[in-house]
Coordinates of C-alpha atoms in Angstrom, one line a residue:
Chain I
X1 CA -70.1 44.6 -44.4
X2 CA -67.8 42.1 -46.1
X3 CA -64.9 43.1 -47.9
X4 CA -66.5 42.3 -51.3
X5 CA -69.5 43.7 -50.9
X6 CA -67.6 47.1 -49.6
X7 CA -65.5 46.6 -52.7
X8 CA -68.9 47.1 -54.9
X9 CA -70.1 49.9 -52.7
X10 CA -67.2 51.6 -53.8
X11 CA -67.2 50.8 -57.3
X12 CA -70.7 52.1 -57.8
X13 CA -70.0 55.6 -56.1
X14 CA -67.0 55.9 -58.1
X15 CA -69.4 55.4 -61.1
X16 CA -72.2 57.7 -59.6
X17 CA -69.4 60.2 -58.7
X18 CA -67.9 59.9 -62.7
X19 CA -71.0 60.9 -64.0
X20 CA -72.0 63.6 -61.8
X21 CA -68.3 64.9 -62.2
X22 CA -69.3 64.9 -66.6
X23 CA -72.6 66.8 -65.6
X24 CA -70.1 69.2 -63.0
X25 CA -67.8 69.6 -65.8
X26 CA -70.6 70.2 -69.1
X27 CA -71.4 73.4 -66.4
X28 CA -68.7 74.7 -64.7
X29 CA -65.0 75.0 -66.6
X30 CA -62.3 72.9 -63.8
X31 CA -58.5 73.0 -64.9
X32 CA -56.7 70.3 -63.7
X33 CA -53.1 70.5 -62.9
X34 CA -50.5 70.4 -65.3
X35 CA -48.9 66.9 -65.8
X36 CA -45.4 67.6 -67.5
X37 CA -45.0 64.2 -69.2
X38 CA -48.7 64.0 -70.5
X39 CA -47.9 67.8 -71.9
X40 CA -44.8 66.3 -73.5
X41 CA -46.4 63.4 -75.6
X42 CA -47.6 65.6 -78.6
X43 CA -44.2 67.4 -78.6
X44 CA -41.9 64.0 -78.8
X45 CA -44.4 62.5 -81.2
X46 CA -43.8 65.0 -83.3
X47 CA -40.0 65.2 -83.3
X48 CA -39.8 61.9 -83.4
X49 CA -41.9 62.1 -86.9
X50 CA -39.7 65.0 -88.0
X51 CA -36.4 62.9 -87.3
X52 CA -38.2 59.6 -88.8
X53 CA -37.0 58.2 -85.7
X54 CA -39.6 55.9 -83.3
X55 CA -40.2 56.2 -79.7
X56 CA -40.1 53.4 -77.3
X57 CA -43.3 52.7 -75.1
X58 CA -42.5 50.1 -72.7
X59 CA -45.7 48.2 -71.1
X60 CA -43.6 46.0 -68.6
X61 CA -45.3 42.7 -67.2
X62 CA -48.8 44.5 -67.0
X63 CA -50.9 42.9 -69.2
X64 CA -55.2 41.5 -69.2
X65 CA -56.8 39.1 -67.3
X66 CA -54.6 40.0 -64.5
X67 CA -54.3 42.6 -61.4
X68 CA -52.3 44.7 -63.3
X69 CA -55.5 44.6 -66.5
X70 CA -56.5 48.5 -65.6
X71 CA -52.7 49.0 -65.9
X72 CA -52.3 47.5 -69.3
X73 CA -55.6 49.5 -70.6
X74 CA -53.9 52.4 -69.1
X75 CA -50.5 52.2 -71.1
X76 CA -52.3 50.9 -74.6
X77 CA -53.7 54.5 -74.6
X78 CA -50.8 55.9 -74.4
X79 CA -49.5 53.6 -77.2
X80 CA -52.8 54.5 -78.8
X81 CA -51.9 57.9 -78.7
X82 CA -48.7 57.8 -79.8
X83 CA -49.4 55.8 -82.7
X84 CA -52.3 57.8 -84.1
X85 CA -49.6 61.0 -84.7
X86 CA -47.2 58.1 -86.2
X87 CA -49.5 57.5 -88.5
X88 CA -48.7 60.3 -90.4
X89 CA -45.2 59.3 -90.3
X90 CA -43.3 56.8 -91.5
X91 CA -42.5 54.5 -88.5
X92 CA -45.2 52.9 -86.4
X93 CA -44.1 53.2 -82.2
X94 CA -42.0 50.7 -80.6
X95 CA -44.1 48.8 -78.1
X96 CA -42.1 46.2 -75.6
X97 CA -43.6 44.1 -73.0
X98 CA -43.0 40.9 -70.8
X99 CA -46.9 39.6 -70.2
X100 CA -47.8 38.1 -73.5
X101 CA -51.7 39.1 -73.4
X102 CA -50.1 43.0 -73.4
X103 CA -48.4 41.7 -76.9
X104 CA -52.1 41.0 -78.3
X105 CA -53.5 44.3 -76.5
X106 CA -50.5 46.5 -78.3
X107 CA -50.5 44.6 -81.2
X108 CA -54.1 45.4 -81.6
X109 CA -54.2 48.8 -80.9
X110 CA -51.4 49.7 -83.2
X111 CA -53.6 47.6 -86.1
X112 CA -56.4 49.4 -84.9
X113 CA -55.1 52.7 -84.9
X114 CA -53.6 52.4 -88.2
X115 CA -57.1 51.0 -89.7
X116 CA -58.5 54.3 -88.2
X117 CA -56.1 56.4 -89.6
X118 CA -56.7 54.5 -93.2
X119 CA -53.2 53.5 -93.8
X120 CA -53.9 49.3 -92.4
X121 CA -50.6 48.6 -94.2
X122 CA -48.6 50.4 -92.3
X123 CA -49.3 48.4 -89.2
X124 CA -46.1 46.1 -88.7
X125 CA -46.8 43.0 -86.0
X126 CA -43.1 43.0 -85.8
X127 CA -43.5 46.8 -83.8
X128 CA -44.6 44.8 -80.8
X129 CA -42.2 42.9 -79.3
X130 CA -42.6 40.3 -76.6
X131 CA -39.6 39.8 -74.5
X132 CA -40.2 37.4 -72.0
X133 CA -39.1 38.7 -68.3
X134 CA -37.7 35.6 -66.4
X135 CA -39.0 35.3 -62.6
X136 CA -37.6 39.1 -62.1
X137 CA -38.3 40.9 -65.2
X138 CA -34.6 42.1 -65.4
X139 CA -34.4 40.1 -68.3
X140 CA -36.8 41.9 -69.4
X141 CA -35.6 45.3 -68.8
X142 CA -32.3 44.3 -70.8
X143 CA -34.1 43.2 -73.7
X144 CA -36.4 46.2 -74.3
X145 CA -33.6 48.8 -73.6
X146 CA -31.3 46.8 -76.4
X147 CA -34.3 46.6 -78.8
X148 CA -35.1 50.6 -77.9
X149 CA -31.0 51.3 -78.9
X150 CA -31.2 49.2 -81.9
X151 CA -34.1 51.0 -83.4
X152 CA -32.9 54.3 -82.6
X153 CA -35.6 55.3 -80.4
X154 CA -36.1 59.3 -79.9
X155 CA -38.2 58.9 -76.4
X156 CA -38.8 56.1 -73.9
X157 CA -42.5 56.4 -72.6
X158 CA -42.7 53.5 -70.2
X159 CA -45.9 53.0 -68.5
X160 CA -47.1 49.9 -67.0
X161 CA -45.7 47.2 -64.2
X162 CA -42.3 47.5 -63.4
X163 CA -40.3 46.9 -60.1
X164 CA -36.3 47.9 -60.6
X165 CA -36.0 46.3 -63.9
X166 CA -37.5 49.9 -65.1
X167 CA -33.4 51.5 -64.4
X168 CA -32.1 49.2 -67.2
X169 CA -34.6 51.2 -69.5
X170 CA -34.3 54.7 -68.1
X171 CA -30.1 54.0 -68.2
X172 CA -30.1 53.6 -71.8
X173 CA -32.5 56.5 -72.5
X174 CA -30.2 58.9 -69.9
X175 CA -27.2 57.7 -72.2
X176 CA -28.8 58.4 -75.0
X177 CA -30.2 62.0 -73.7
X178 CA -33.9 60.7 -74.8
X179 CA -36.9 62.3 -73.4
X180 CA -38.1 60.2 -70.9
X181 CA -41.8 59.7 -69.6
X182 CA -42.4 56.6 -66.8
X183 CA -44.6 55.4 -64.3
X184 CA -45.7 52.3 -62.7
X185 CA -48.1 50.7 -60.9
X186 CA -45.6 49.1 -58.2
X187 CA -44.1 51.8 -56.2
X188 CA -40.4 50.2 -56.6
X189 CA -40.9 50.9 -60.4
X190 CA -42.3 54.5 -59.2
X191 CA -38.8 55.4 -57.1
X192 CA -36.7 53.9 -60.1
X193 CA -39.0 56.5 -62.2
X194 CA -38.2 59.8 -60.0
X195 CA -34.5 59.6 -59.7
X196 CA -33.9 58.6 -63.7
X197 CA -36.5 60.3 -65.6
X198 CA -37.4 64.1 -66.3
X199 CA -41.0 63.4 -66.3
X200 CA -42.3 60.9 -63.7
X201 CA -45.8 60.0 -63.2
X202 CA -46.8 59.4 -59.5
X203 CA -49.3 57.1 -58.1
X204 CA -53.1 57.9 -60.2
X205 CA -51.0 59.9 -62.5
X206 CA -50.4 56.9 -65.2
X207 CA -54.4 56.4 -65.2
X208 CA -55.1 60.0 -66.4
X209 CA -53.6 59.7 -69.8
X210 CA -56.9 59.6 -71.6
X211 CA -58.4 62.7 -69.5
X212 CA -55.5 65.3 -70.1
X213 CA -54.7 64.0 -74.1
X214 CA -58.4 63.3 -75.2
X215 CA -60.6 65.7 -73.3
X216 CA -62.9 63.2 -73.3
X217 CA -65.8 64.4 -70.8
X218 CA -66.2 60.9 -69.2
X219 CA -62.3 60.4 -68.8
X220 CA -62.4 64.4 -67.5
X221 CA -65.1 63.5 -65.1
X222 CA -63.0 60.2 -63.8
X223 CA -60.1 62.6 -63.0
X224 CA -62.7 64.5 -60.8
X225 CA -64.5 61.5 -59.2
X226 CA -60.8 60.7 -58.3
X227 CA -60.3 64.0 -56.7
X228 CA -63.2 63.8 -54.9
X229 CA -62.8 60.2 -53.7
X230 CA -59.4 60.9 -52.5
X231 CA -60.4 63.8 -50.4
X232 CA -63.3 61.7 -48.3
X233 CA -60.1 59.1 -47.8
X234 CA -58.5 61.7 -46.5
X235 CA -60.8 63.0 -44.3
X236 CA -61.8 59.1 -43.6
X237 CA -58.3 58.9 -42.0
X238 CA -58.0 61.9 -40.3
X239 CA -61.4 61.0 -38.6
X240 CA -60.2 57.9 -37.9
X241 CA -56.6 58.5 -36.4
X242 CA -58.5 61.3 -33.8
X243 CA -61.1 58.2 -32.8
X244 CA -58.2 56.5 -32.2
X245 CA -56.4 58.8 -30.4
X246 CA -59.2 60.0 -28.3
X247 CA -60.3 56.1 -27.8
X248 CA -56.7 55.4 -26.7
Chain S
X1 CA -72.1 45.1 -90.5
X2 CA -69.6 47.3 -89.9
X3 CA -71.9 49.5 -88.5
X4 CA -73.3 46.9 -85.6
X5 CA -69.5 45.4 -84.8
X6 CA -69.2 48.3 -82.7
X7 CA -72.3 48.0 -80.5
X8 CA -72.3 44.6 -80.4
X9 CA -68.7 44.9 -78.8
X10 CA -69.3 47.3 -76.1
X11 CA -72.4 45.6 -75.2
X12 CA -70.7 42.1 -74.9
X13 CA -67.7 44.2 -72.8
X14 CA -70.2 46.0 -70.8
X15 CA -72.5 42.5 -69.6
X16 CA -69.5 40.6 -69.5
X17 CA -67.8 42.7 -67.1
X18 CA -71.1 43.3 -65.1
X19 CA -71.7 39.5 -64.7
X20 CA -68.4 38.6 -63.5
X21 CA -68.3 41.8 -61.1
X22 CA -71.0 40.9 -59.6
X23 CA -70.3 37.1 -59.4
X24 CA -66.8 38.1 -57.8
X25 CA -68.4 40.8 -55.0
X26 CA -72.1 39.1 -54.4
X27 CA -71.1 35.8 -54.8
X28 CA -74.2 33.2 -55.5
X29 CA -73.8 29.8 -57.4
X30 CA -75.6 31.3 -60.6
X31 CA -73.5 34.3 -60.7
X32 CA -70.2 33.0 -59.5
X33 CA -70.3 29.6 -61.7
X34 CA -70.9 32.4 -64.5
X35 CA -67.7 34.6 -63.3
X36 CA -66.0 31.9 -62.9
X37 CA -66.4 30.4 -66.4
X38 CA -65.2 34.1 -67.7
X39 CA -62.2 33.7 -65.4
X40 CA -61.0 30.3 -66.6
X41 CA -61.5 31.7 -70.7
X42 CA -59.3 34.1 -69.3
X43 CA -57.0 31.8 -68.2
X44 CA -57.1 30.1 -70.8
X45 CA -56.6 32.5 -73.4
X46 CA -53.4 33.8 -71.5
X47 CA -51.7 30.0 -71.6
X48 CA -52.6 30.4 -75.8
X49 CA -51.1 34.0 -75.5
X50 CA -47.5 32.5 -74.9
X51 CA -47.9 30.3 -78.1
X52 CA -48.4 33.7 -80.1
X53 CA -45.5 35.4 -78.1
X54 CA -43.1 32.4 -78.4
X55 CA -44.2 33.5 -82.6
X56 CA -43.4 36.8 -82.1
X57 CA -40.0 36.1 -80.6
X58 CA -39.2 34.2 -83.4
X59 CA -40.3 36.2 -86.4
X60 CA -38.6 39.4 -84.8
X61 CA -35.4 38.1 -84.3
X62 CA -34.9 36.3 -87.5
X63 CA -36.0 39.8 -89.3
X64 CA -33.2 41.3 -87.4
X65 CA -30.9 38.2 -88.5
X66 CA -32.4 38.3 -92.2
X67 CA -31.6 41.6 -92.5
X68 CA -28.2 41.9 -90.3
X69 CA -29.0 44.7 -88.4
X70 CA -27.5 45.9 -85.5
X71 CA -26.9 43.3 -82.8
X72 CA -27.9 40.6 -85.5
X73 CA -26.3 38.0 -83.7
X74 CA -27.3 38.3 -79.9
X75 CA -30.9 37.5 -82.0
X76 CA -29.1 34.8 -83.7
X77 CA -28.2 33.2 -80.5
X78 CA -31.4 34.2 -78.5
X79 CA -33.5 32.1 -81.6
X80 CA -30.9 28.7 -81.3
X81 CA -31.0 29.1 -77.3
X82 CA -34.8 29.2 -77.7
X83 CA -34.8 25.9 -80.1
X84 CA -32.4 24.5 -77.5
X85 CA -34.7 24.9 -74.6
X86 CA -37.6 23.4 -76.4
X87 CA -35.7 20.5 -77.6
X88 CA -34.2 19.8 -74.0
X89 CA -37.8 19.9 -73.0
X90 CA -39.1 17.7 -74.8
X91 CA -36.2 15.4 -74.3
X92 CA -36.4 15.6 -70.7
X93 CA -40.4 14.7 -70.7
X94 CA -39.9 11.5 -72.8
X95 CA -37.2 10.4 -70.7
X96 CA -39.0 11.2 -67.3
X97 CA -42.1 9.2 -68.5
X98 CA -44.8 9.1 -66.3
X99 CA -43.0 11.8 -63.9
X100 CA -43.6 15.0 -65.4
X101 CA -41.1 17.5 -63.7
X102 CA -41.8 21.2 -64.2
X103 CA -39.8 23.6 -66.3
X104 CA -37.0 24.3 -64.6
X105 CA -36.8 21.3 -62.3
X106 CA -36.0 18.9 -64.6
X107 CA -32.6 17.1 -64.9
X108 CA -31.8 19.2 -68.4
X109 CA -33.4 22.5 -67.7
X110 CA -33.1 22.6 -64.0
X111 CA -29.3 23.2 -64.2
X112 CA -29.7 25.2 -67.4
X113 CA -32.0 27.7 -64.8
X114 CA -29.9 27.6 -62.3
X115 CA -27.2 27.5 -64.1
X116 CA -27.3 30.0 -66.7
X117 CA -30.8 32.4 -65.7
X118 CA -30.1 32.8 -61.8
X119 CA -26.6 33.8 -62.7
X120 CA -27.6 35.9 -65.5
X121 CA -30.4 37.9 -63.3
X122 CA -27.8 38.2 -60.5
X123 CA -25.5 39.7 -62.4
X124 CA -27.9 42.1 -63.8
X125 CA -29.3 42.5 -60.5
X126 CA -25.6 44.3 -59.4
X127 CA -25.2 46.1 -62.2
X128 CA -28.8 47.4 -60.9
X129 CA -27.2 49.5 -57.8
X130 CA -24.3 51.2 -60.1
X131 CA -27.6 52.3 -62.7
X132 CA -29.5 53.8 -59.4
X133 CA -26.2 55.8 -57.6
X134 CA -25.1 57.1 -60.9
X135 CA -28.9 58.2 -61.7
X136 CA -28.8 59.8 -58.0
X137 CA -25.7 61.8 -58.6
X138 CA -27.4 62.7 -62.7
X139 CA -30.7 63.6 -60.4
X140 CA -28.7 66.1 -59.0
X141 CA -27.3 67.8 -61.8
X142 CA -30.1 68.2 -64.0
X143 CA -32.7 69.2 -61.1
X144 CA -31.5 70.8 -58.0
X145 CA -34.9 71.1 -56.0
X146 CA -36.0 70.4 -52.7
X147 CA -37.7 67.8 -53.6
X148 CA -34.2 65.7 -54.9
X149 CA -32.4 67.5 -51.8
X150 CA -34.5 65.8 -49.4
X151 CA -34.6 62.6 -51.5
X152 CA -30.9 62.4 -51.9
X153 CA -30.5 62.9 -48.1
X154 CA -32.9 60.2 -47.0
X155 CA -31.1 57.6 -49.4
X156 CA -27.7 58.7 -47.5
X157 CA -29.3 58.6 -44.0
X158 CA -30.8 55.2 -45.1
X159 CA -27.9 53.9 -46.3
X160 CA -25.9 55.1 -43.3
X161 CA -28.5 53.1 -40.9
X162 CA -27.6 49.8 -42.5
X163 CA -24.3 50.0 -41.9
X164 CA -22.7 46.7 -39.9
X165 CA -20.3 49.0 -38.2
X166 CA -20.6 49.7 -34.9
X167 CA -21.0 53.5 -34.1
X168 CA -22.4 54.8 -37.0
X169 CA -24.6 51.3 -37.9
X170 CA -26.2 52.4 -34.1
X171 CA -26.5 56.0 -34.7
X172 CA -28.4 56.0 -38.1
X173 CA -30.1 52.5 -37.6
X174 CA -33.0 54.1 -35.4
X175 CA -33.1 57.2 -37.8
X176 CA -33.3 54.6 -40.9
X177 CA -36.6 52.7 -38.7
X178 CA -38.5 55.8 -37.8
X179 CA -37.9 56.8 -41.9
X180 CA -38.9 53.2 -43.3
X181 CA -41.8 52.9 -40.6
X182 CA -42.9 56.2 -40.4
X183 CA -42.9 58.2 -43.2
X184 CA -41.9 55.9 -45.8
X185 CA -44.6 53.4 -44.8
X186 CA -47.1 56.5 -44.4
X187 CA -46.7 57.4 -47.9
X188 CA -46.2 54.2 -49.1
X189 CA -49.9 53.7 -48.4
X190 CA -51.0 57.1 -50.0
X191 CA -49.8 56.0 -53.0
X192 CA -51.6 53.0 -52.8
X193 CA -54.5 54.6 -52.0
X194 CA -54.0 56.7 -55.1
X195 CA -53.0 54.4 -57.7
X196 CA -56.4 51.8 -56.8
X197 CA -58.7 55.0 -57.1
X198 CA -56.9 55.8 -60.7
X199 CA -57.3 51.9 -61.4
X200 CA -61.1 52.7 -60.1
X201 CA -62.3 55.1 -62.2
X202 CA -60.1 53.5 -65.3
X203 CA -62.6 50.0 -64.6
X204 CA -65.5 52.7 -64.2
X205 CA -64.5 53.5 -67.9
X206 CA -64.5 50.6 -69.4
X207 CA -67.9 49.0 -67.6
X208 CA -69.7 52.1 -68.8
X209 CA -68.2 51.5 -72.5
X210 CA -66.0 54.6 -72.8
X211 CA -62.8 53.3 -72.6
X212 CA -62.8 50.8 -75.7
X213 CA -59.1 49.2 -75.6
X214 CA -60.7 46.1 -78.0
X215 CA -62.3 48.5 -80.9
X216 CA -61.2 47.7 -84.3

């Protein structure tokens, strides 16, 4: 079997295994394990409301038409999110990026989120902010952790592709004492993630968002066609490593 | 209207992504001309995204110079840099004629990169290792767990392991292997594994319509 055609095999049990995991959870009640940083969106939305301060969600280079698309779609939710409680506020989110199709992916779902919150004139293009990342993003990582301090930002929630530039970020927001959520999609952004933040999200973790703060069934369902998926890999590779030992 | 936009919108999302799924895995010259075609207007729209993020740049900054807030003038100097760059461009093309060197390679902005960026980035890039120890040492007084026990340890065994001198550098440096190749690279993969099943069943989303990041 060729690689791509393995590639759709696996898309289409993923999809079969989403919606069976929908009908398993319509039927059976499944908790799924508490993420702290998901758990601690509502909270800093809302302090940052009652201090009329904004938090800071940083997107990084991840942005559509790319590898890192499923990425950017997974942090505009999170902006999505965050901006929907702001909308009873007065300041819209802070949303900073290096890719410039995730400036027209957060400047769209901040407009869009406003228009569903009826209050369209509170969406301010100027709350997303392309700052262009240079061949190592560290630019980039500067930039976004000066405009976060300028603005006065409450949290940082950074979620989206980031290598090492992700410490210029977290260092301002330690400084600061800010409550700090982050995850990335590259696993040097992930290290940078668990030794400066309180609330780092691991591996899948930054692609659950939807499932833990919408309770949608279909994203709930996901997180269990993950679970299951993950579990035959596992058992794939522990079948495979005794083959190869016996083989051997 | 109103009421169709939405429909219409996920069903456009939903073929779209179909067709060019199955033009990238199945291949076939209907199918992959088709995918293709999506993947160049993709391309294309991401060269037009820069225009509206060179825009952005420029209206942001000058608010913060229009209305002097903090850090006014780093803004001030990012916005005449920016003009600068452009202009040396553009200069450099019409004196380079039919050559057309690329950005960075030129005889203006080639030093200006090499100059100016590669310096800047390497200066940012040491101030990166000071961030990271004093974030360790932070690590350790805000959570004292096993967890950030074992991590801190495996930085200062690593770190022992590349050390040029000659006892300790040969002591630690096949400790600091078996770590990188072993368990590091071990779940280096898991991760992996992880984060393209998350990225899965986020794709899964959006083909089936649920996930609806373009809804107005």
């Amino acid at each position: 079997m060729s690689d791509n055609l393995l590639a759709l095999v696996i898309i289409i049990v993923g999809a079969a295994l989403t919606i069976s995991g929908v009908i398993v959870l319509r039927r059976w009640r499944l908790g799924f394990r508490p993420l702290r940083g998901f758990a601690a969106l509502t909270t800093l939305a809302g302090e940052a409301i009652e201090s009329d301060r904004t938090v800071h969600v940083a997107l990084g280079d991840a942005g559509v038409g790319r590898e890192s698309t499923l990425t950017a779609l997974a942090g505009s939710e999170l902006l999505g999110f965050l901006a929907e409680r702001a909308a009873i506020g007065e300041r819209s989110p802070l949303a900073t990026m290096s890719d410039p199709l995730g400036l027209a992916v957060a400047q769209d779902t901040l407009r869009a989120t406003f228009a569903r919150a009826e209050a369209p004139e509170r969406y301010d293009s100027g709350a997303a902010v392309w700052v262009p990342g240079g061949p190592s993003s560290l630019a980039y990582g500067a930039g976004a952790a000066n405009f976060a301090a300028d603005r006065d930002a409450s949290a940082n929630v950074i979620v989206g592709r980031f290598g090492p530039e992700m410490a210029f970020i977290a260092e301002m927001g330690a400084r600061r004492e800010l409550v700090q959520i982050a995850g990335s999609d590259l696993v040097e952004g992930q290290a940078v993630a668990y030794v400066m933040t309180d609330m780092p999200l691991l591996g899948e973790e930054m692609f659950v968002g939807a499932a833990y703060l919408e309770k949608d069934p279909v994203q709930r369902g996901g997180v269990l066609a993950q679970d299951v998926l993950r579990y035959v890999m596992i058992a794939l590779i522990v079948v495979g490593v005794v083959i190869a030992t016996l083989t051997n | 209207m109103r009421r169709f936009r939405f429909p219409l919108g996920v069903s456009v999302t939903i073929a779209v992504g179909l067709v060019t799924l199955l033009g990238l895995t199945l291949g076939g010259p209907l199918l992959g001309t088709i995918a293709g075609v999506f993947i160049n207007l993709a391309l294309a729209t991401a060269a037009m995204a820069v225009l509206a993020g060179v825009a952005n740049l420029f209206i942001v900054h000058m608010r913060r110079v229009g209305s002097g807030a903090r850090g006014w003038f780093y803004s001030l100097a990012l916005v005449i840099s920016m003009f600068g760059v452009i202009g040396a461009r553009i200069f450099e093309l019409t004196q380079a004629g039919d050559d057309h060197p690329a950005l960075g390679s030129g005889a203006i902005t080639g030093p200006l990169f090499t100059v100016l960026q590669l310096s800047i980035e390497g200066a940012l890039s040491g101030l990166m290792a000071f961030f990271l120890i004093f974030a360790a040492a932070r690590m350790m007084r805000r959570r004292v767990s096993a967890g950030a026990v074992l991590f801190i340890g495996v930085v200062i065994l690593v770190l022992l392991g590349w050390q040029p001198l000659p006892l300790v550098g040969d002591v630690f440096g096949g400790v600091r292997d078996w770590i990188v190749n072993v368990p590091a690279a071990g779940g280096l993969r898991g991760i992996l594994i992880g984060m393209a099943l998350g990225a899965l069943t986020v794709g899964v989303r959006v083909l089936v319509g649920r996930d609806q990041p373009y809804r107005g």
